[in-house]
């Protein structure tokens, strides 16, 4: 279906400016923060992030012109492409710091695991749209296909190994399933199975360093210079920011390299150290606004497909923020999960911008 | 291509679960905010302090160790600027092997050091790669120049200026001064447990005054606060991170220790000592302060404090002349004839003899079926006490000893301080052995026999004393009966030279000896030196009346072959113990020359040279009381000029007054070789030789870790 000129004009009248500004605000703060975090590491990281941001923003605007409903048709092909990319990574991927996560595409290193988040979201939205769950919720056999769709990319990502991303993919997928509705008895059975599976995963799938992180989390005093060192330094950084922070570029933990991965996974420690509790609360509230907006869109979407998409993005952002800030502040064990729009990384930024664009797209077409 | 777009449906069904979803996210984010509040607001101050502690490191500024000065202010030991060579594995990276090779080529590292460095390089991983470690301590001036010229080829190599102990007069008084070495790991934990402020890499005094006065000499280290990054690297550009008031805490130098030793006299004593091994003690009989304390061979404090290799330490330990033994305190020797003074005093005290008692020496004394021989085979003829002392007649003293019994001899010896540690407070003293009847019953197979008293009467058998004990005993005889506790330190000064503690003479005991008895013995001792035929007559001094006694202590009991040529290790020990002037002594001297034969020729000349020098210096000091230069402290700053003018003189010896050529012993010949030869009443038993105290040794493997913490 082609859009006519008047509808397009109406479309722009409905363009959701506030969520766009919200996204720009968070990303802007992210670039500013990155400029401090990378001052004495690699000087121009923030510039590169800014370029990715500009590119991502352009892509989002272009994407807004195109009806999201076409995605329902594209869901399975897109899923297939992402799985192929993940397989390609497994075979040809670039290895950085012991993990094979990156695929060289021309000048950029692509991280297909980031795209997997969107692909799983799309394919589940389409599935639940086409075969709506019964009133009392999904039964076990009805969950087999969705679970298979989730597990395939999760398994490939775990193999890379990238526990954090795999966790997010699984969490977003499961959130969508729960959102679609699962029978109570089935939920109980799944919970029991989940606990058993977790035990099995501990035994067989987790790498030594991943186990150590979890052990350290459970007993942080046991090992303050080994695996616990990063967690301890991050907590010191966060706590030392106190109410108003040490000032931009003045964080000693950040500037003297006490923080691990300070421009990616631990970017929030930098923010917390240099700007303090008030700025942290502000940032958390901005994220909350973003999530609530996506949930609102899910409630007003013109079709179930759009609702599932918006709810899935809300879940994606919420899980990212919760796990990342949780681990940085010592609430959760350390897993490699980025902070949406703040962490350095093109693939991650692009994925999040696309996700936000998706929700905007759904919002714009809610009356169509 | 046909595609079906999703048809319009109502999302109203989702509203309840969306509300729940939103509530759950809200709750989760609230949990995050709660956690952040706790960390940043509730515990913020604590974490802030921890973040400051993270990057603030105290770098030690070592305190200057106090000086060791002689009684006239001559600097015996001070600190000089020097450089230690460090290597940081991270900064030489893959080229570490090459760098070590070049270091060895340019600076001549020995094989042992190279092996240790390579071992350390292989062992360093992770953060420890940023830890500089010590390659070589105290590299020479030339090596510093080579380093400066080749700096660019030596990645990761650093020179760290470190004050180094310098014993200005080389080995002079090496045992007395002692030396320093690094604290070992076990010792360190013990010190820290005792609340002492010692750290890895610190030096501590070993032996001698360095050890005994460690608490005064050490001082208090200062610290410089610097900012470091996570890897412990110093950030010179970030001084702004540390408040100016906290940046530096200056060290407090240690106190100076002023010895009672006279360096000139010490030098005379060492230079005039002719033997391979032995001891010289000179002390003030009116105060007990030691004037010179020689243990030959001396220890080299400069060697032992600095770069000493395992091989050198092994050589030191294996040296047959036992340079590690602090002979005046730790060497135990038969006193030989010098002990006859004790026997004489005992005889007079117990009225076994009077000054007029006499006996006939026919070359020996017969007890039961055995004969104890006098050193003079043809005999001394009629001898009274005076003649017996002057000619050192053994027969007379066998006779006295036989009538006294061992216990009364032992009591007199103990009264004079023999057989007990003197309490000088340096290192571990040997007590010596003064046997009595109970001792023999306990120790000797077959128990006490009468003949033991005869052996003891002439200072043989199981009698063992240290040279210091003997010097103090003779000082007591000379001064009218005051037994002093010997001391080597006169006073302690603060770094500005102000006296903070003055040591007064300490009396060990006032001896209850009849002055008349003392006068008789002193008269005899004066005769030894000043009467023709006296055993030390050839070595008398023209201006000073010296009283003394020779001794020739048999080391090995052997049969009738008295005059056989003996190899070094079986030869007798030569003794001479004296005080002067005889009537009002100002100096007491004991000289022991191991395995050198007769005391008259082997030991007396040294004692005489010391006494002569003492009085000459005294005369010169009275005529020209030369003001002493204030002790100067060398700077630790590596940029400092080599030495301000005038500084060098401080350490140099003040000009010594011309001394009589110490060749007298070459001329004189005392009454032939001959000594108390003892045929023992029981199978020959040697008193246990004193255990050699192990030299505190720096194990190279335990060498200092760098001072960055």
Tab-separated table of C-alpha atoms in Angstrom, chain B residues 81-377:
chain	number	residue	atom	x	y	z
B	81	UNK	CA	74.512	9.711	48.138
B	82	UNK	CA	74.415	6.681	45.935
B	83	UNK	CA	72.248	5.120	43.276
B	84	UNK	CA	70.326	1.898	43.185
B	85	UNK	CA	69.425	0.403	39.843
B	86	UNK	CA	65.830	-0.647	39.253
B	87	UNK	CA	64.095	-2.364	36.371
B	88	UNK	CA	60.371	-2.182	35.588
B	89	UNK	CA	59.346	-5.196	33.498
B	90	UNK	CA	56.441	-3.403	31.828
B	91	UNK	CA	58.608	-0.668	30.374
B	92	UNK	CA	61.149	-2.922	28.761
B	93	UNK	CA	58.392	-5.140	27.421
B	94	UNK	CA	59.599	-7.739	24.945
B	95	UNK	CA	63.074	-6.273	24.939
B	96	UNK	CA	63.704	-7.107	28.598
B	97	UNK	CA	66.152	-9.839	27.694
B	98	UNK	CA	68.191	-7.509	25.517
B	99	UNK	CA	68.128	-4.838	28.209
B	100	UNK	CA	69.469	-7.269	30.795
B	101	UNK	CA	72.166	-8.300	28.332
B	102	UNK	CA	73.199	-4.681	27.788
B	103	UNK	CA	73.128	-3.942	31.494
B	104	UNK	CA	75.462	-6.857	32.055
B	105	UNK	CA	77.767	-5.668	29.295
B	106	UNK	CA	77.861	-2.018	30.374
B	107	UNK	CA	77.751	-2.366	34.135
B	108	UNK	CA	79.278	-5.796	34.527
B	109	UNK	CA	76.527	-7.527	36.455
B	110	UNK	CA	77.748	-10.831	37.785
B	111	UNK	CA	76.147	-14.117	36.784
B	112	UNK	CA	74.275	-14.477	40.036
B	113	UNK	CA	72.593	-11.079	39.636
B	114	UNK	CA	71.728	-11.757	36.018
B	115	UNK	CA	70.101	-15.046	36.909
B	116	UNK	CA	68.101	-13.386	39.671
B	117	UNK	CA	66.935	-10.589	37.354
B	118	UNK	CA	65.844	-13.016	34.651
B	119	UNK	CA	64.030	-15.131	37.189
B	120	UNK	CA	62.210	-12.082	38.453
B	121	UNK	CA	61.304	-10.993	34.926
B	122	UNK	CA	59.868	-14.398	34.131
B	123	UNK	CA	57.850	-14.369	37.341
B	124	UNK	CA	56.263	-10.946	36.902
B	125	UNK	CA	52.739	-10.962	35.560
B	126	UNK	CA	49.787	-8.633	35.517
B	127	UNK	CA	50.067	-5.613	37.749
B	128	UNK	CA	53.404	-6.751	39.153
B	129	UNK	CA	54.877	-5.897	35.763
B	130	UNK	CA	54.559	-2.280	36.816
B	131	UNK	CA	56.490	-2.876	40.020
B	132	UNK	CA	60.097	-1.758	39.670
B	133	UNK	CA	62.475	-4.204	41.300
B	134	UNK	CA	66.026	-3.829	42.487
B	135	UNK	CA	68.720	-4.999	40.124
B	136	UNK	CA	71.838	-3.720	41.802
B	137	UNK	CA	72.383	-1.716	44.927
B	138	UNK	CA	74.848	1.163	45.098
B	139	UNK	CA	76.213	1.268	41.588
B	140	UNK	CA	79.442	3.191	41.173
B	141	UNK	CA	80.055	6.668	39.790
B	142	UNK	CA	81.355	5.219	36.517
B	143	UNK	CA	78.262	3.077	36.139
B	144	UNK	CA	76.094	6.172	36.578
B	145	UNK	CA	77.965	7.875	33.736
B	146	UNK	CA	77.604	4.808	31.533
B	147	UNK	CA	73.900	4.707	32.326
B	148	UNK	CA	73.446	8.362	31.412
B	149	UNK	CA	75.208	7.838	28.094
B	150	UNK	CA	73.288	4.682	27.169
B	151	UNK	CA	69.922	5.599	28.655
B	152	UNK	CA	68.056	5.274	25.364
B	153	UNK	CA	69.073	1.650	24.971
B	154	UNK	CA	68.008	0.758	28.476
B	155	UNK	CA	64.227	0.873	28.495
B	156	UNK	CA	62.655	0.407	31.873
B	157	UNK	CA	65.896	0.960	33.788
B	158	UNK	CA	65.845	3.585	36.519
B	159	UNK	CA	68.425	4.970	38.882
B	160	UNK	CA	66.985	5.782	42.272
B	161	UNK	CA	69.064	7.980	44.552
B	162	UNK	CA	69.413	6.298	47.918
B	163	UNK	CA	71.603	7.268	50.848
B	164	UNK	CA	74.122	4.547	51.485
B	165	UNK	CA	76.067	3.901	54.646
B	166	UNK	CA	79.719	4.720	54.299
B	167	UNK	CA	82.349	3.620	56.757
B	168	UNK	CA	84.778	6.423	56.150
B	169	UNK	CA	87.833	4.717	57.539
B	170	UNK	CA	87.313	1.434	55.725
B	171	UNK	CA	87.642	-1.585	57.941
B	172	UNK	CA	88.823	0.437	60.949
B	173	UNK	CA	86.883	-0.807	63.974
B	174	UNK	CA	84.793	-2.908	61.610
B	175	UNK	CA	83.518	-5.251	64.281
B	176	UNK	CA	82.860	-2.520	66.777
B	177	UNK	CA	80.904	-0.359	64.327
B	178	UNK	CA	79.067	-3.266	62.722
B	179	UNK	CA	77.249	-2.867	59.447
B	180	UNK	CA	73.751	-2.705	57.967
B	181	UNK	CA	71.713	-4.986	55.864
B	182	UNK	CA	68.163	-5.314	54.755
B	183	UNK	CA	65.514	-6.625	57.085
B	184	UNK	CA	64.483	-10.124	56.138
B	185	UNK	CA	60.833	-11.114	55.694
B	186	UNK	CA	60.488	-12.974	59.006
B	187	UNK	CA	62.361	-10.297	60.920
B	188	UNK	CA	60.165	-7.663	59.317
B	189	UNK	CA	56.954	-9.224	60.525
B	190	UNK	CA	58.433	-9.580	64.007
B	191	UNK	CA	59.460	-5.902	64.040
B	192	UNK	CA	56.085	-4.771	62.782
B	193	UNK	CA	54.326	-6.943	65.328
B	194	UNK	CA	56.379	-5.138	67.979
B	195	UNK	CA	55.060	-1.843	66.647
B	196	UNK	CA	58.319	-0.736	65.018
B	197	UNK	CA	58.127	1.355	61.892
B	198	UNK	CA	60.066	-0.877	59.500
B	199	UNK	CA	59.170	-1.618	55.911
B	200	UNK	CA	60.329	-3.885	53.199
B	201	UNK	CA	63.659	-2.750	51.865
B	202	UNK	CA	64.681	-0.932	55.039
B	203	UNK	CA	68.164	-1.413	56.376
B	204	UNK	CA	68.811	-2.387	59.944
B	205	UNK	CA	71.981	-2.416	62.013
B	206	UNK	CA	73.794	-5.722	62.271
B	207	UNK	CA	76.394	-6.252	64.936
B	208	UNK	CA	78.327	-3.726	66.880
B	209	UNK	CA	77.194	-0.202	67.568
B	210	UNK	CA	75.015	-0.133	64.453
B	211	UNK	CA	72.890	-2.829	65.982
B	212	UNK	CA	73.044	-1.849	69.643
B	213	UNK	CA	72.127	1.781	68.944
B	214	UNK	CA	69.733	1.121	66.067
B	215	UNK	CA	66.787	2.922	67.750
B	216	UNK	CA	68.835	6.137	68.050
B	217	UNK	CA	70.553	5.944	64.681
B	218	UNK	CA	67.545	5.089	62.569
B	219	UNK	CA	65.581	8.342	62.501
B	220	UNK	CA	62.074	8.622	61.135
B	221	UNK	CA	61.442	8.270	57.432
B	222	UNK	CA	59.525	10.984	55.661
B	223	UNK	CA	57.119	10.552	52.814
B	224	UNK	CA	56.125	12.262	49.660
B	225	UNK	CA	52.507	11.886	48.626
B	226	UNK	CA	52.130	11.390	44.938
B	227	UNK	CA	49.236	10.645	42.655
B	228	UNK	CA	49.413	7.335	40.867
B	229	UNK	CA	47.167	5.723	38.317
B	230	UNK	CA	45.537	2.327	38.588
B	231	UNK	CA	48.765	0.653	37.557
B	232	UNK	CA	50.774	2.389	40.253
B	233	UNK	CA	52.538	4.665	37.796
B	234	UNK	CA	53.440	8.050	39.161
B	235	UNK	CA	51.623	10.987	37.600
B	236	UNK	CA	53.915	13.993	37.894
B	237	UNK	CA	51.420	16.196	36.070
B	238	UNK	CA	48.659	15.587	38.573
B	239	UNK	CA	50.036	17.192	41.708
B	240	UNK	CA	46.807	19.197	41.778
B	241	UNK	CA	45.071	16.088	43.101
B	242	UNK	CA	46.905	16.313	46.408
B	243	UNK	CA	46.505	19.275	48.737
B	244	UNK	CA	49.764	21.197	49.042
B	245	UNK	CA	49.910	20.757	52.800
B	246	UNK	CA	49.869	16.976	52.447
B	247	UNK	CA	52.444	16.642	49.714
B	248	UNK	CA	55.554	16.166	51.754
B	249	UNK	CA	56.459	15.013	55.231
B	250	UNK	CA	60.127	15.602	55.891
B	251	UNK	CA	62.211	12.824	57.398
B	252	UNK	CA	63.783	13.247	60.823
B	253	UNK	CA	67.429	12.250	60.722
B	254	UNK	CA	68.725	9.787	63.261
B	255	UNK	CA	70.762	10.812	66.270
B	256	UNK	CA	74.540	10.746	66.177
B	257	UNK	CA	76.376	8.293	68.375
B	258	UNK	CA	79.671	9.542	69.793
B	259	UNK	CA	81.925	6.659	70.684
B	260	UNK	CA	84.503	6.572	73.434
B	261	UNK	CA	86.867	5.141	70.835
B	262	UNK	CA	89.768	7.255	69.669
B	263	UNK	CA	90.128	6.613	65.943
B	264	UNK	CA	93.831	7.446	65.996
B	265	UNK	CA	94.484	4.988	68.779
B	266	UNK	CA	92.351	2.389	67.043
B	267	UNK	CA	94.432	2.870	63.922
B	268	UNK	CA	97.684	2.539	65.841
B	269	UNK	CA	96.366	-0.611	67.474
B	270	UNK	CA	95.358	-2.140	64.171
B	271	UNK	CA	98.503	-1.168	62.339
B	272	UNK	CA	100.861	-2.270	65.055
B	273	UNK	CA	99.176	-5.630	65.422
B	274	UNK	CA	101.547	-8.052	63.715
B	275	UNK	CA	99.559	-11.288	63.672
B	276	UNK	CA	97.063	-13.005	61.440
B	277	UNK	CA	94.313	-13.088	64.029
B	278	UNK	CA	93.811	-11.640	67.453
B	279	UNK	CA	92.426	-8.841	69.550
B	280	UNK	CA	93.482	-5.536	71.053
B	281	UNK	CA	91.506	-3.857	73.827
B	282	UNK	CA	92.434	-0.458	75.204
B	283	UNK	CA	90.310	1.174	77.856
B	284	UNK	CA	90.344	3.904	80.442
B	285	UNK	CA	90.891	2.217	83.831
B	286	UNK	CA	89.388	5.223	85.595
B	287	UNK	CA	86.034	5.077	83.758
B	288	UNK	CA	85.692	1.810	81.890
B	289	UNK	CA	85.254	3.616	78.577
B	290	UNK	CA	86.843	1.697	75.738
B	291	UNK	CA	89.499	3.562	73.751
B	292	UNK	CA	90.221	0.995	71.082
B	293	UNK	CA	88.714	-2.348	70.289
B	294	UNK	CA	90.372	-4.357	67.571
B	295	UNK	CA	89.308	-7.724	66.329
B	296	UNK	CA	91.693	-8.911	63.706
B	297	UNK	CA	90.844	-9.661	60.910
B	298	UNK	CA	88.294	-6.863	60.837
B	299	UNK	CA	84.950	-6.962	59.075
B	300	UNK	CA	84.500	-4.707	56.073
B	301	UNK	CA	81.324	-2.765	56.792
B	302	UNK	CA	81.377	-1.150	53.346
B	303	UNK	CA	81.383	-4.544	51.692
B	304	UNK	CA	78.768	-6.118	53.913
B	305	UNK	CA	76.393	-3.164	53.777
B	306	UNK	CA	76.526	-2.869	50.031
B	307	UNK	CA	76.725	-5.314	47.225
B	308	UNK	CA	77.967	-8.498	48.730
B	309	UNK	CA	77.813	-11.664	46.716
B	310	UNK	CA	77.047	-15.107	47.992
B	311	UNK	CA	80.577	-16.119	47.104
B	312	UNK	CA	82.015	-13.347	49.263
B	313	UNK	CA	79.824	-14.332	52.172
B	314	UNK	CA	80.773	-17.953	51.752
B	315	UNK	CA	84.442	-17.020	51.668
B	316	UNK	CA	83.974	-15.025	54.856
B	317	UNK	CA	82.293	-17.950	56.589
B	318	UNK	CA	84.914	-20.410	55.395
B	319	UNK	CA	87.933	-18.232	56.260
B	320	UNK	CA	90.067	-20.221	58.739
B	321	UNK	CA	90.976	-16.994	60.557
B	322	UNK	CA	87.270	-16.528	61.335
B	323	UNK	CA	86.824	-12.859	60.503
B	324	UNK	CA	83.230	-13.101	61.718
B	325	UNK	CA	84.355	-13.670	65.289
B	326	UNK	CA	84.384	-10.485	67.404
B	327	UNK	CA	87.430	-11.685	69.303
B	328	UNK	CA	87.648	-9.232	72.228
B	329	UNK	CA	84.125	-10.230	73.302
B	330	UNK	CA	83.493	-13.560	71.690
B	331	UNK	CA	86.893	-15.204	71.558
B	332	UNK	CA	87.655	-17.457	74.526
B	333	UNK	CA	91.281	-18.220	75.209
B	334	UNK	CA	93.407	-19.700	77.935
B	335	UNK	CA	94.836	-16.673	79.682
B	336	UNK	CA	98.138	-18.461	80.284
B	337	UNK	CA	100.566	-16.640	82.518
B	338	UNK	CA	98.469	-13.486	82.578
B	339	UNK	CA	96.247	-15.424	84.985
B	340	UNK	CA	99.095	-15.609	87.529
B	341	UNK	CA	97.998	-12.194	88.784
B	342	UNK	CA	94.739	-13.813	89.867
B	343	UNK	CA	96.535	-16.732	91.524
B	344	UNK	CA	98.851	-14.328	93.315
B	345	UNK	CA	95.951	-12.238	94.656
B	346	UNK	CA	94.143	-15.393	95.769
B	347	UNK	CA	97.282	-16.649	97.504
B	348	UNK	CA	97.672	-13.366	99.381
B	349	UNK	CA	93.958	-13.125	100.255
B	350	UNK	CA	93.839	-16.598	101.778
B	351	UNK	CA	97.254	-16.197	103.414
B	352	UNK	CA	98.606	-19.183	101.559
B	353	UNK	CA	101.573	-16.974	100.820
B	354	UNK	CA	102.977	-13.676	101.973
B	355	UNK	CA	105.100	-11.371	99.842
B	356	UNK	CA	108.084	-13.002	101.470
B	357	UNK	CA	107.072	-16.639	100.846
B	358	UNK	CA	109.458	-18.461	98.574
B	359	UNK	CA	110.063	-21.776	97.015
B	360	UNK	CA	112.776	-23.312	94.899
B	361	UNK	CA	112.136	-23.853	91.186
B	362	UNK	CA	114.018	-26.838	89.899
B	363	UNK	CA	112.243	-26.726	86.553
B	364	UNK	CA	108.987	-28.202	87.706
B	365	UNK	CA	106.636	-29.236	90.509
B	366	UNK	CA	105.856	-32.803	91.486
B	367	UNK	CA	102.463	-33.891	92.635
B	368	UNK	CA	101.882	-37.575	93.185
B	369	UNK	CA	103.538	-39.443	90.373
B	370	UNK	CA	103.349	-36.606	87.855
B	371	UNK	CA	105.546	-33.619	87.328
B	372	UNK	CA	104.281	-30.210	86.160
B	373	UNK	CA	107.063	-28.502	84.283
B	374	UNK	CA	108.145	-24.923	84.411
B	375	UNK	CA	108.767	-23.220	81.071
B	376	UNK	CA	112.415	-22.916	82.107
B	377	UNK	CA	113.800	-26.431	82.188
